[in-house]
mmCIF file of C-alpha atoms and ligand atoms in Angstrom:
data_model
loop_
_atom_site.group_PDB
_atom_site.id
_atom_site.type_symbol
_atom_site.label_atom_id
_atom_site.label_comp_id
_atom_site.label_asym_id
_atom_site.label_seq_id
_atom_site.Cartn_x
_atom_site.Cartn_y
_atom_site.Cartn_z
ATOM 1 C CA UNK A 9 19.686 -16.458 2.380
ATOM 2 C CA UNK A 10 17.364 -13.718 3.393
ATOM 3 C CA UNK A 11 17.349 -9.843 3.142
ATOM 4 C CA UNK A 12 19.138 -9.751 6.523
ATOM 5 C CA UNK A 13 22.390 -10.869 5.124
ATOM 6 C CA UNK A 14 22.220 -8.586 2.098
ATOM 7 C CA UNK A 15 21.278 -5.681 4.436
ATOM 8 C CA UNK A 16 24.210 -6.381 6.662
ATOM 9 C CA UNK A 17 26.585 -6.065 3.724
ATOM 10 C CA UNK A 18 25.095 -2.775 2.357
ATOM 11 C CA UNK A 19 27.491 0.173 2.448
ATOM 12 C CA UNK A 20 24.723 2.467 3.857
ATOM 13 C CA UNK A 21 26.988 4.970 5.596
ATOM 14 C CA UNK A 22 28.994 5.521 2.569
ATOM 15 C CA UNK A 23 25.830 5.753 0.389
ATOM 16 C CA UNK A 24 24.640 8.534 2.654
ATOM 17 C CA UNK A 25 27.919 10.321 2.340
ATOM 18 C CA UNK A 26 27.764 9.898 -1.426
ATOM 19 C CA UNK A 27 24.198 11.498 -1.338
ATOM 20 C CA UNK A 28 25.340 14.448 0.774
ATOM 21 C CA UNK A 29 28.270 15.039 -1.611
ATOM 22 C CA UNK A 30 26.396 14.636 -4.899
ATOM 23 C CA UNK A 31 26.715 17.391 -7.429
ATOM 24 C CA UNK A 32 24.565 18.423 -10.393
ATOM 25 C CA UNK A 33 26.717 16.351 -12.830
ATOM 26 C CA UNK A 34 26.307 13.162 -10.907
ATOM 27 C CA UNK A 35 22.586 13.846 -10.574
ATOM 28 C CA UNK A 36 22.258 14.441 -14.320
ATOM 29 C CA UNK A 37 24.130 11.224 -15.008
ATOM 30 C CA UNK A 38 21.752 9.286 -12.779
ATOM 31 C CA UNK A 39 18.666 10.926 -14.249
ATOM 32 C CA UNK A 40 19.380 9.803 -17.850
ATOM 33 C CA UNK A 41 19.759 6.104 -16.839
ATOM 34 C CA UNK A 42 16.823 3.764 -17.658
ATOM 35 C CA UNK A 43 17.626 1.515 -14.711
ATOM 36 C CA UNK A 44 18.899 3.066 -11.455
ATOM 37 C CA UNK A 45 21.319 1.585 -8.960
ATOM 38 C CA UNK A 46 21.298 2.344 -5.189
ATOM 39 C CA UNK A 47 24.109 4.842 -5.883
ATOM 40 C CA UNK A 48 21.867 6.696 -8.445
ATOM 41 C CA UNK A 49 19.124 6.623 -5.847
ATOM 42 C CA UNK A 50 21.594 8.265 -3.385
ATOM 43 C CA UNK A 51 22.090 11.016 -5.989
ATOM 44 C CA UNK A 52 18.317 11.581 -6.418
ATOM 45 C CA UNK A 53 17.688 12.058 -2.717
ATOM 46 C CA UNK A 54 20.720 14.397 -2.241
ATOM 47 C CA UNK A 55 20.468 17.966 -1.080
ATOM 48 C CA UNK A 56 21.814 18.975 -4.496
ATOM 49 C CA UNK A 57 18.933 17.161 -6.256
ATOM 50 C CA UNK A 58 16.522 19.488 -4.586
ATOM 51 C CA UNK A 59 17.332 21.826 -7.420
ATOM 52 C CA UNK A 60 16.096 19.202 -9.855
ATOM 53 C CA UNK A 61 12.750 18.590 -8.037
ATOM 54 C CA UNK A 62 10.506 20.050 -10.762
ATOM 55 C CA UNK A 63 12.260 17.870 -13.435
ATOM 56 C CA UNK A 64 12.028 14.779 -11.261
ATOM 57 C CA UNK A 65 8.411 15.546 -10.504
ATOM 58 C CA UNK A 66 7.466 15.774 -14.073
ATOM 59 C CA UNK A 67 9.095 12.510 -14.903
ATOM 60 C CA UNK A 68 7.790 10.777 -11.907
ATOM 61 C CA UNK A 69 4.233 12.013 -12.765
ATOM 62 C CA UNK A 70 4.640 10.744 -16.418
ATOM 63 C CA UNK A 71 6.045 7.425 -15.399
ATOM 64 C CA UNK A 72 3.319 6.810 -12.846
ATOM 65 C CA UNK A 73 0.528 7.494 -15.272
ATOM 66 C CA UNK A 74 2.250 5.313 -17.972
ATOM 67 C CA UNK A 75 2.520 2.356 -15.517
ATOM 68 C CA UNK A 76 -0.644 2.677 -13.389
ATOM 69 C CA UNK A 77 -3.009 4.871 -15.533
ATOM 70 C CA UNK A 78 -4.911 7.906 -14.213
ATOM 71 C CA UNK A 79 -6.170 6.075 -11.187
ATOM 72 C CA UNK A 80 -5.718 6.369 -7.413
ATOM 73 C CA UNK A 81 -6.665 3.522 -5.209
ATOM 74 C CA UNK A 82 -8.335 4.117 -1.936
ATOM 75 C CA UNK A 83 -8.282 2.044 1.176
ATOM 76 C CA UNK A 84 -9.211 2.523 4.835
ATOM 77 C CA UNK A 85 -7.564 1.302 8.035
ATOM 78 C CA UNK A 86 -9.770 -0.599 10.460
ATOM 79 C CA UNK A 87 -8.237 -0.896 13.902
ATOM 80 C CA UNK A 88 -9.215 -4.136 15.523
ATOM 81 C CA UNK A 89 -7.396 -3.648 18.832
ATOM 82 C CA UNK A 90 -5.072 -1.144 20.615
ATOM 83 C CA UNK A 91 -3.685 -3.775 23.042
ATOM 84 C CA UNK A 92 0.082 -4.345 22.740
ATOM 85 C CA UNK A 93 2.876 -6.203 24.527
ATOM 86 C CA UNK A 94 5.605 -4.068 23.035
ATOM 87 C CA UNK A 95 6.941 -0.788 24.137
ATOM 88 C CA UNK A 96 7.851 1.327 21.150
ATOM 89 C CA UNK A 97 8.725 4.797 22.370
ATOM 90 C CA UNK A 98 7.136 6.526 19.411
ATOM 91 C CA UNK A 99 3.746 4.727 19.474
ATOM 92 C CA UNK A 100 0.615 5.652 21.470
ATOM 93 C CA UNK A 101 -0.346 1.925 21.937
ATOM 94 C CA UNK A 102 2.812 1.105 23.761
ATOM 95 C CA UNK A 103 2.255 -1.404 26.647
ATOM 96 C CA UNK A 104 3.149 1.016 29.442
ATOM 97 C CA UNK A 105 1.130 3.944 28.120
ATOM 98 C CA UNK A 106 -1.984 4.314 30.406
ATOM 99 C CA UNK A 107 -4.337 4.571 27.439
ATOM 100 C CA UNK A 108 -7.871 3.505 26.945
ATOM 101 C CA UNK A 109 -7.868 0.058 25.219
ATOM 102 C CA UNK A 110 -10.325 -2.267 23.571
ATOM 103 C CA UNK A 111 -10.436 -5.213 21.187
ATOM 104 C CA UNK A 112 -13.398 -5.442 18.965
ATOM 105 C CA UNK A 113 -15.438 -8.581 18.636
ATOM 106 C CA UNK A 114 -15.876 -9.998 15.266
ATOM 107 C CA UNK A 115 -19.412 -8.594 15.168
ATOM 108 C CA UNK A 116 -18.040 -5.227 16.007
ATOM 109 C CA UNK A 117 -15.426 -5.473 13.220
ATOM 110 C CA UNK A 118 -18.253 -6.168 10.824
ATOM 111 C CA UNK A 119 -20.091 -3.148 12.069
ATOM 112 C CA UNK A 120 -17.055 -0.842 11.410
ATOM 113 C CA UNK A 121 -16.596 -2.547 8.080
ATOM 114 C CA UNK A 122 -20.116 -1.922 7.007
ATOM 115 C CA UNK A 123 -19.727 1.717 7.885
ATOM 116 C CA UNK A 124 -16.637 1.980 5.638
ATOM 117 C CA UNK A 125 -18.403 0.048 2.839
ATOM 118 C CA UNK A 126 -21.219 2.648 3.001
ATOM 119 C CA UNK A 127 -18.672 5.233 2.202
ATOM 120 C CA UNK A 128 -17.532 3.247 -0.902
ATOM 121 C CA UNK A 129 -14.395 1.447 0.371
ATOM 122 C CA UNK A 130 -13.694 -2.105 -0.861
ATOM 123 C CA UNK A 131 -10.070 -2.349 0.260
ATOM 124 C CA UNK A 132 -9.430 -2.517 3.951
ATOM 125 C CA UNK A 133 -6.308 -2.635 6.130
ATOM 126 C CA UNK A 134 -6.899 -4.472 9.391
ATOM 127 C CA UNK A 135 -4.553 -2.992 12.088
ATOM 128 C CA UNK A 136 -3.879 -4.326 15.542
ATOM 129 C CA UNK A 137 -1.290 -4.096 18.252
ATOM 130 C CA UNK A 138 0.772 -7.219 19.044
ATOM 131 C CA UNK A 139 -0.895 -9.057 21.856
ATOM 132 C CA UNK A 140 -1.247 -12.873 21.588
ATOM 133 C CA UNK A 141 -3.915 -12.912 24.284
ATOM 134 C CA UNK A 142 -6.299 -10.378 22.796
ATOM 135 C CA UNK A 143 -5.294 -10.534 19.112
ATOM 136 C CA UNK A 144 -4.745 -14.261 18.664
ATOM 137 C CA UNK A 145 -4.204 -15.800 15.239
ATOM 138 C CA UNK A 146 -7.569 -17.504 15.476
ATOM 139 C CA UNK A 147 -9.191 -14.211 16.170
ATOM 140 C CA UNK A 148 -7.525 -12.616 13.173
ATOM 141 C CA UNK A 149 -8.619 -15.586 10.960
ATOM 142 C CA UNK A 150 -12.184 -15.184 12.187
ATOM 143 C CA UNK A 151 -12.172 -11.424 11.443
ATOM 144 C CA UNK A 152 -10.708 -12.073 7.914
ATOM 145 C CA UNK A 153 -13.186 -14.930 7.151
ATOM 146 C CA UNK A 154 -16.202 -12.757 8.251
ATOM 147 C CA UNK A 155 -15.087 -9.913 6.065
ATOM 148 C CA UNK A 156 -14.125 -11.980 3.041
ATOM 149 C CA UNK A 157 -17.492 -11.947 1.304
ATOM 150 C CA UNK A 158 -17.789 -8.163 1.195
ATOM 151 C CA UNK A 159 -14.141 -7.175 0.812
ATOM 152 C CA UNK A 160 -12.099 -8.072 -2.283
ATOM 153 C CA UNK A 161 -8.949 -6.407 -0.719
ATOM 154 C CA UNK A 162 -8.060 -7.345 2.816
ATOM 155 C CA UNK A 163 -4.637 -6.435 4.112
ATOM 156 C CA UNK A 164 -3.105 -6.938 7.622
ATOM 157 C CA UNK A 165 -0.888 -4.756 9.651
ATOM 158 C CA UNK A 166 -0.399 -6.866 12.798
ATOM 159 C CA UNK A 167 2.349 -8.385 14.869
ATOM 160 C CA UNK A 168 4.860 -10.370 12.698
ATOM 161 C CA UNK A 169 4.292 -14.195 12.566
ATOM 162 C CA UNK A 170 5.909 -17.340 11.145
ATOM 163 C CA UNK A 171 4.930 -18.268 7.624
ATOM 164 C CA UNK A 172 2.919 -21.275 9.062
ATOM 165 C CA UNK A 173 0.859 -18.854 11.270
ATOM 166 C CA UNK A 174 0.209 -16.572 8.364
ATOM 167 C CA UNK A 175 -1.210 -19.389 6.083
ATOM 168 C CA UNK A 176 -4.602 -19.701 7.838
ATOM 169 C CA UNK A 177 -4.974 -15.958 7.259
ATOM 170 C CA UNK A 178 -4.292 -16.044 3.553
ATOM 171 C CA UNK A 179 -6.470 -19.145 3.265
ATOM 172 C CA UNK A 180 -9.197 -17.131 5.054
ATOM 173 C CA UNK A 181 -9.067 -14.421 2.498
ATOM 174 C CA UNK A 182 -6.323 -11.978 3.569
ATOM 175 C CA UNK A 183 -4.234 -10.875 0.475
ATOM 176 C CA UNK A 184 -2.014 -8.098 1.733
ATOM 177 C CA UNK A 185 0.643 -7.835 4.426
ATOM 178 C CA UNK A 186 2.004 -4.511 5.603
ATOM 179 C CA UNK A 187 5.075 -4.441 7.889
ATOM 180 C CA UNK A 188 7.138 -1.402 8.448
ATOM 181 C CA UNK A 189 10.658 -1.841 9.798
ATOM 182 C CA UNK A 190 10.019 1.556 11.524
ATOM 183 C CA UNK A 191 13.755 2.371 11.434
ATOM 184 C CA UNK A 192 16.511 0.444 9.650
ATOM 185 C CA UNK A 193 19.141 1.923 11.965
ATOM 186 C CA UNK A 194 19.961 -1.005 14.364
ATOM 187 C CA UNK A 195 21.221 1.198 17.197
ATOM 188 C CA UNK A 196 18.196 3.493 17.049
ATOM 189 C CA UNK A 197 15.918 0.512 16.722
ATOM 190 C CA UNK A 198 17.380 -1.053 19.793
ATOM 191 C CA UNK A 199 16.940 2.145 21.819
ATOM 192 C CA UNK A 200 13.365 2.768 20.743
ATOM 193 C CA UNK A 201 11.991 -0.759 21.319
ATOM 194 C CA UNK A 202 12.480 -1.190 24.997
ATOM 195 C CA UNK A 203 10.352 -4.291 25.683
ATOM 196 C CA UNK A 204 8.494 -7.065 23.883
ATOM 197 C CA UNK A 205 9.157 -9.372 20.891
ATOM 198 C CA UNK A 206 9.475 -6.383 18.511
ATOM 199 C CA UNK A 207 12.989 -5.804 19.951
ATOM 200 C CA UNK A 208 14.212 -8.560 17.458
ATOM 201 C CA UNK A 209 15.359 -6.397 14.499
ATOM 202 C CA UNK A 210 16.213 -9.300 12.237
ATOM 203 C CA UNK A 211 12.946 -11.184 12.797
ATOM 204 C CA UNK A 212 11.070 -8.097 11.777
ATOM 205 C CA UNK A 213 13.261 -7.374 8.757
ATOM 206 C CA UNK A 214 12.540 -10.978 7.402
ATOM 207 C CA UNK A 215 8.749 -10.719 7.953
ATOM 208 C CA UNK A 216 7.822 -9.703 4.347
ATOM 209 C CA UNK A 217 9.595 -12.823 3.057
ATOM 210 C CA UNK A 218 7.699 -14.960 5.467
ATOM 211 C CA UNK A 219 4.470 -13.367 4.399
ATOM 212 C CA UNK A 220 5.283 -13.956 0.669
ATOM 213 C CA UNK A 221 5.993 -17.604 1.501
ATOM 214 C CA UNK A 222 2.597 -17.795 3.093
ATOM 215 C CA UNK A 223 0.852 -16.515 -0.006
ATOM 216 C CA UNK A 224 0.259 -12.823 0.524
ATOM 217 C CA UNK A 225 0.146 -11.239 -2.952
ATOM 218 C CA UNK A 226 0.640 -7.613 -1.834
ATOM 219 C CA UNK A 227 3.580 -6.807 0.512
ATOM 220 C CA UNK A 228 3.875 -3.299 1.922
ATOM 221 C CA UNK A 229 7.166 -1.984 3.520
ATOM 222 C CA UNK A 230 8.426 1.409 4.752
ATOM 223 C CA UNK A 231 10.214 3.375 7.413
ATOM 224 C CA UNK A 232 8.640 5.771 9.907
ATOM 225 C CA UNK A 233 10.378 9.023 9.065
ATOM 226 C CA UNK A 234 11.407 10.951 12.153
ATOM 227 C CA UNK A 235 13.373 8.234 14.012
ATOM 228 C CA UNK A 236 16.734 8.231 12.122
ATOM 229 C CA UNK A 237 18.429 10.053 9.275
ATOM 230 C CA UNK A 238 15.858 10.073 6.531
ATOM 231 C CA UNK A 239 18.402 9.398 3.800
ATOM 232 C CA UNK A 240 19.641 6.390 5.625
ATOM 233 C CA UNK A 241 16.099 5.098 5.944
ATOM 234 C CA UNK A 242 15.283 5.768 2.304
ATOM 235 C CA UNK A 243 18.296 3.984 1.098
ATOM 236 C CA UNK A 244 17.519 1.000 3.273
ATOM 237 C CA UNK A 245 13.948 0.967 2.030
ATOM 238 C CA UNK A 246 15.071 1.119 -1.511
ATOM 239 C CA UNK A 247 17.518 -1.772 -0.986
ATOM 240 C CA UNK A 248 14.692 -3.697 0.748
ATOM 241 C CA UNK A 249 12.254 -3.139 -2.105
ATOM 242 C CA UNK A 250 14.916 -4.142 -4.687
ATOM 243 C CA UNK A 251 15.462 -7.397 -2.832
ATOM 244 C CA UNK A 252 11.770 -8.078 -2.628
ATOM 245 C CA UNK A 253 11.235 -7.455 -6.309
ATOM 246 C CA UNK A 254 14.003 -9.855 -7.147
ATOM 247 C CA UNK A 255 12.961 -12.600 -4.645
ATOM 248 C CA UNK A 256 9.271 -12.213 -4.115
ATOM 249 C CA UNK A 257 8.488 -11.321 -7.743
ATOM 250 C CA UNK A 258 4.884 -12.638 -7.711
ATOM 251 C CA UNK A 259 3.735 -10.092 -5.206
ATOM 252 C CA UNK A 260 3.022 -6.506 -5.743
ATOM 253 C CA UNK A 261 5.316 -4.413 -3.598
ATOM 254 C CA UNK A 262 4.213 -1.033 -2.076
ATOM 255 C CA UNK A 263 6.305 1.523 -0.214
ATOM 256 C CA UNK A 264 4.711 3.710 2.376
ATOM 257 C CA UNK A 265 6.160 7.071 3.395
ATOM 258 C CA UNK A 266 4.772 7.802 6.865
ATOM 259 C CA UNK A 267 6.196 10.701 8.965
ATOM 260 C CA UNK A 268 5.815 10.567 12.740
ATOM 261 C CA UNK A 269 2.747 12.162 14.144
ATOM 262 C CA UNK A 270 1.761 13.249 17.656
ATOM 263 C CA UNK A 271 0.572 10.301 19.834
ATOM 264 C CA UNK A 272 0.030 9.269 23.505
ATOM 265 C CA UNK A 273 3.321 9.422 25.298
ATOM 266 C CA UNK A 274 4.223 12.637 23.683
ATOM 267 C CA UNK A 275 7.287 11.235 21.841
ATOM 268 C CA UNK A 276 9.031 13.985 19.827
ATOM 269 C CA UNK A 277 10.621 13.113 16.391
ATOM 270 C CA UNK A 278 14.366 12.629 16.589
ATOM 271 C CA UNK A 279 14.956 13.796 13.006
ATOM 272 C CA UNK A 280 13.234 15.962 10.569
ATOM 273 C CA UNK A 281 12.186 15.573 6.905
ATOM 274 C CA UNK A 282 10.787 18.660 5.278
ATOM 275 C CA UNK A 283 7.713 18.613 2.943
ATOM 276 C CA UNK A 284 9.953 19.383 0.019
ATOM 277 C CA UNK A 285 12.245 16.465 0.882
ATOM 278 C CA UNK A 286 9.199 14.184 1.176
ATOM 279 C CA UNK A 287 8.265 15.301 -2.383
ATOM 280 C CA UNK A 288 11.742 14.586 -3.519
ATOM 281 C CA UNK A 289 11.706 11.117 -2.007
ATOM 282 C CA UNK A 290 8.410 10.212 -3.725
ATOM 283 C CA UNK A 291 9.926 11.124 -7.077
ATOM 284 C CA UNK A 292 13.162 9.217 -6.252
ATOM 285 C CA UNK A 293 11.237 6.071 -5.342
ATOM 286 C CA UNK A 294 9.202 6.227 -8.554
ATOM 287 C CA UNK A 295 12.196 6.808 -10.854
ATOM 288 C CA UNK A 296 13.979 3.898 -9.188
ATOM 289 C CA UNK A 297 10.905 1.586 -9.042
ATOM 290 C CA UNK A 298 8.487 2.329 -11.934
ATOM 291 C CA UNK A 299 6.073 -0.450 -11.004
ATOM 292 C CA UNK A 300 6.089 -0.183 -7.214
ATOM 293 C CA UNK A 301 2.924 1.137 -5.466
ATOM 294 C CA UNK A 302 3.528 4.332 -3.378
ATOM 295 C CA UNK A 303 1.295 4.950 -0.297
ATOM 296 C CA UNK A 304 0.368 8.172 1.340
ATOM 297 C CA UNK A 305 -1.686 8.123 4.480
ATOM 298 C CA UNK A 306 -3.750 10.812 6.432
ATOM 299 C CA UNK A 307 -0.668 11.502 8.513
ATOM 300 C CA UNK A 308 -0.069 14.398 6.013
ATOM 301 C CA UNK A 309 -2.233 17.491 5.712
ATOM 302 C CA UNK A 310 -4.885 17.856 3.103
ATOM 303 C CA UNK A 311 -3.009 20.573 1.392
ATOM 304 C CA UNK A 312 0.266 18.675 1.211
ATOM 305 C CA UNK A 313 -1.562 15.525 0.090
ATOM 306 C CA UNK A 314 -3.154 17.383 -2.751
ATOM 307 C CA UNK A 315 0.243 18.459 -3.925
ATOM 308 C CA UNK A 316 1.906 15.034 -3.471
ATOM 309 C CA UNK A 317 -0.646 12.808 -5.074
ATOM 310 C CA UNK A 318 0.201 13.752 -8.751
ATOM 311 C CA UNK A 319 3.929 13.161 -8.058
ATOM 312 C CA UNK A 320 3.777 9.380 -8.087
ATOM 313 C CA UNK A 321 1.294 8.254 -5.365
ATOM 314 C CA UNK A 322 -0.846 5.245 -6.333
ATOM 315 C CA UNK A 323 -2.687 4.371 -3.043
ATOM 316 C CA UNK A 324 -4.136 6.524 -0.247
ATOM 317 C CA UNK A 325 -6.248 6.220 2.770
ATOM 318 C CA UNK A 326 -9.055 8.644 3.556
ATOM 319 C CA UNK A 327 -11.488 9.462 6.421
ATOM 320 C CA UNK A 328 -9.266 7.416 8.674
ATOM 321 C CA UNK A 329 -9.559 6.581 12.332
ATOM 322 C CA UNK A 330 -6.634 5.204 14.274
ATOM 323 C CA UNK A 331 -8.708 4.002 17.259
ATOM 324 C CA UNK A 332 -10.696 0.670 17.481
ATOM 325 C CA UNK A 333 -14.374 1.474 16.986
ATOM 326 C CA UNK A 334 -13.473 4.930 15.623
ATOM 327 C CA UNK A 335 -16.062 4.788 12.739
ATOM 328 C CA UNK A 336 -19.183 3.635 14.644
ATOM 329 C CA UNK A 337 -18.399 3.571 18.330
ATOM 330 C CA UNK A 338 -18.239 -0.188 18.316
ATOM 331 C CA UNK A 339 -16.738 -1.644 21.530
ATOM 332 C CA UNK A 340 -17.302 1.610 23.465
ATOM 333 C CA UNK A 341 -18.767 -0.093 26.515
ATOM 334 C CA UNK A 342 -15.704 -2.382 26.925
ATOM 335 C CA UNK A 343 -13.040 0.316 27.147
ATOM 336 C CA UNK A 344 -10.540 -0.437 29.931
ATOM 337 C CA UNK A 345 -6.891 -0.150 30.983
ATOM 338 C CA UNK A 346 -4.611 -3.115 30.581
ATOM 339 C CA UNK A 347 -1.916 -3.979 33.158
ATOM 340 C CA UNK A 348 0.464 -7.030 32.791
ATOM 341 C CA UNK A 349 -2.037 -8.591 30.277
ATOM 342 C CA UNK A 350 -5.032 -8.129 32.634
ATOM 343 C CA UNK A 351 -8.042 -5.901 32.044
ATOM 344 C CA UNK A 352 -8.444 -3.161 34.736
ATOM 345 C CA UNK A 353 -11.674 -1.288 35.223
ATOM 346 C CA UNK A 354 -11.495 2.473 34.494
ATOM 347 C CA UNK A 355 -11.311 5.107 37.177
ATOM 348 C CA UNK A 356 -13.277 8.273 36.085
ATOM 349 C CA UNK A 357 -11.165 10.602 33.819
ATOM 350 C CA UNK A 358 -8.411 8.058 33.705
ATOM 351 C CA UNK A 359 -6.453 9.163 30.658
ATOM 352 C CA UNK A 360 -5.583 12.558 29.371
ATOM 353 C CA UNK A 361 -5.553 10.802 25.991
ATOM 354 C CA UNK A 362 -9.340 9.890 26.170
ATOM 355 C CA UNK A 363 -10.970 10.701 22.941
ATOM 356 C CA UNK A 364 -12.510 14.116 22.340
ATOM 357 C CA UNK A 365 -16.281 14.356 22.382
ATOM 358 C CA UNK A 366 -16.685 14.314 18.587
ATOM 359 C CA UNK A 367 -15.098 10.947 18.384
ATOM 360 C CA UNK A 368 -17.335 7.827 18.131
ATOM 361 C CA UNK A 369 -15.466 5.828 20.839
ATOM 362 C CA UNK A 370 -13.237 6.599 23.834
ATOM 363 C CA UNK A 371 -10.571 4.230 22.904
ATOM 364 C CA UNK A 372 -7.197 5.959 22.368
ATOM 365 C CA UNK A 373 -5.882 6.332 18.809
ATOM 366 C CA UNK A 374 -2.399 5.304 17.653
ATOM 367 C CA UNK A 375 -1.616 8.840 16.436
ATOM 368 C CA UNK A 376 -3.398 12.025 15.403
ATOM 369 C CA UNK A 377 -4.272 12.209 11.659
ATOM 370 C CA UNK A 378 -3.681 15.452 9.782
ATOM 371 C CA UNK A 379 -6.095 15.115 6.806
ATOM 372 C CA UNK A 380 -9.589 14.910 8.290
ATOM 373 C CA UNK A 381 -11.469 15.044 5.058
ATOM 374 C CA UNK A 382 -14.210 12.412 4.415
ATOM 375 C CA UNK A 383 -13.717 9.600 1.864
ATOM 376 C CA UNK A 384 -16.161 11.373 -0.470
ATOM 377 C CA UNK A 385 -14.290 14.729 -0.163
ATOM 378 C CA UNK A 386 -11.010 12.901 -0.991
ATOM 379 C CA UNK A 387 -12.551 11.114 -3.992
ATOM 380 C CA UNK A 388 -13.874 14.396 -5.280
ATOM 381 C CA UNK A 389 -10.323 15.865 -4.881
ATOM 382 C CA UNK A 390 -8.889 12.878 -6.787
ATOM 383 C CA UNK A 391 -11.359 13.549 -9.744
ATOM 384 C CA UNK A 392 -10.507 17.220 -9.654
ATOM 385 C CA UNK A 393 -6.780 16.312 -9.993
ATOM 386 C CA UNK A 394 -7.777 14.296 -13.233
ATOM 387 C CA UNK A 395 -7.729 10.821 -11.721
ATOM 388 C CA UNK A 396 -10.274 8.166 -11.302
ATOM 389 C CA UNK A 397 -10.749 7.112 -7.631
ATOM 390 C CA UNK A 398 -10.564 3.238 -7.494
ATOM 391 C CA UNK A 399 -12.272 1.568 -4.567
ATOM 392 C CA UNK A 400 -11.795 -2.018 -5.840
ATOM 393 C CA UNK A 401 -9.072 -3.344 -8.152
ATOM 394 C CA UNK A 402 -9.090 -6.957 -7.452
ATOM 395 C CA UNK A 403 -11.539 -9.872 -6.940
ATOM 396 C CA UNK A 404 -10.797 -13.314 -5.494
ATOM 397 C CA UNK A 405 -12.410 -14.783 -8.655
ATOM 398 C CA UNK A 406 -9.359 -13.528 -10.591
ATOM 399 C CA UNK A 407 -7.267 -16.053 -8.786
ATOM 400 C CA UNK A 408 -9.601 -19.039 -9.333
HETATM 401 S S1 SF4 B 7 4.234 0.292 16.998
HETATM 402 FE FE1 SF4 B 7 3.053 -1.507 16.889
HETATM 403 S S2 SF4 B 7 4.149 -2.982 18.214
HETATM 404 FE FE2 SF4 B 7 4.872 -0.884 18.780
HETATM 405 S S3 SF4 B 7 3.504 -0.240 20.520
HETATM 406 FE FE3 SF4 B 7 2.646 0.444 18.622
HETATM 407 S S4 SF4 B 7 1.165 -1.121 18.075
HETATM 408 FE FE4 SF4 B 7 2.637 -1.962 19.458
#
């Protein structure tokens, strides 16, 4: 049995209706419980619970400090490659987008990593599009092995694999796996993923379990808000996290809350979640899952992040680039187009999504970030909020 069979039997439509119809009494009843059900979670993300946001925020803040202490962990994404065989309508890296592409060599990855280490980072998220030719398993293993000595926290956000394919990566030193379902609405998922292996909804949905079986000790999940009804997505993520907590209990589970940002291809969000609803959702996740890590990326503006962090966030990125070579310009001389898996030389001015002059490389980013502050500026902000910025919270020696 996997989460797929549990997911298929979830009464998600009726839980959304329950949420939309929740009243102050049902919300109060849910708020006094020590352990929340999915129905209680539906109440906490309801329109009516918007009136309880201050109360939920105070409880969420206190619960987070009790479980995690006054610390915020920092990590940086390092994009290895923007090659991809999938067409995901909402993503700048989609196969058919005429963007500027590159895959960094292991040496270039180390150059990018050294730049991040100089800023203080010790936890890194290696991100790549899904392309077996350019981003092979051996390539990923070599990147992880090269980084292992200097990076106590190495997570992967790459194309889903079989457990047996993940094992060389965990053996090489990768300890975290991040895989967003993007949308848990099957019909919308099918419409948005027009080509490539990612079309297989169930295969993706089972990925965290395969990663756990392969030995990853941190598993990150989430939905990309802006594709389907946000309450439907949030209920699905909550059910997924609940399943993983019961079945993958040795791993630390994290939930990310990314909202869609502008990208190549100019895809427009299909649904909207307000800033206030995002704050409400952070609180609801915390009250439902006291020990789950909550992740906030640079997709949100500096001002909003400053306000959301104390509500229950435990892990944030900072100073991020979403293009390979974005920190140092590594790989700049190899930029190209890719057509049907073949590298095509660039014509001058070939892409309107070419990077702006202030960027280090001309490779196209996955999406535009909104919080452009440096890592040090974000660390200073964290201290000002009364937290300690944590760059490293694990060492491989602890597992020996
Ligand atoms: S979302 Fe991932 S799989 Fe889809 S096009 Fe972008 S990089 Fe490729």
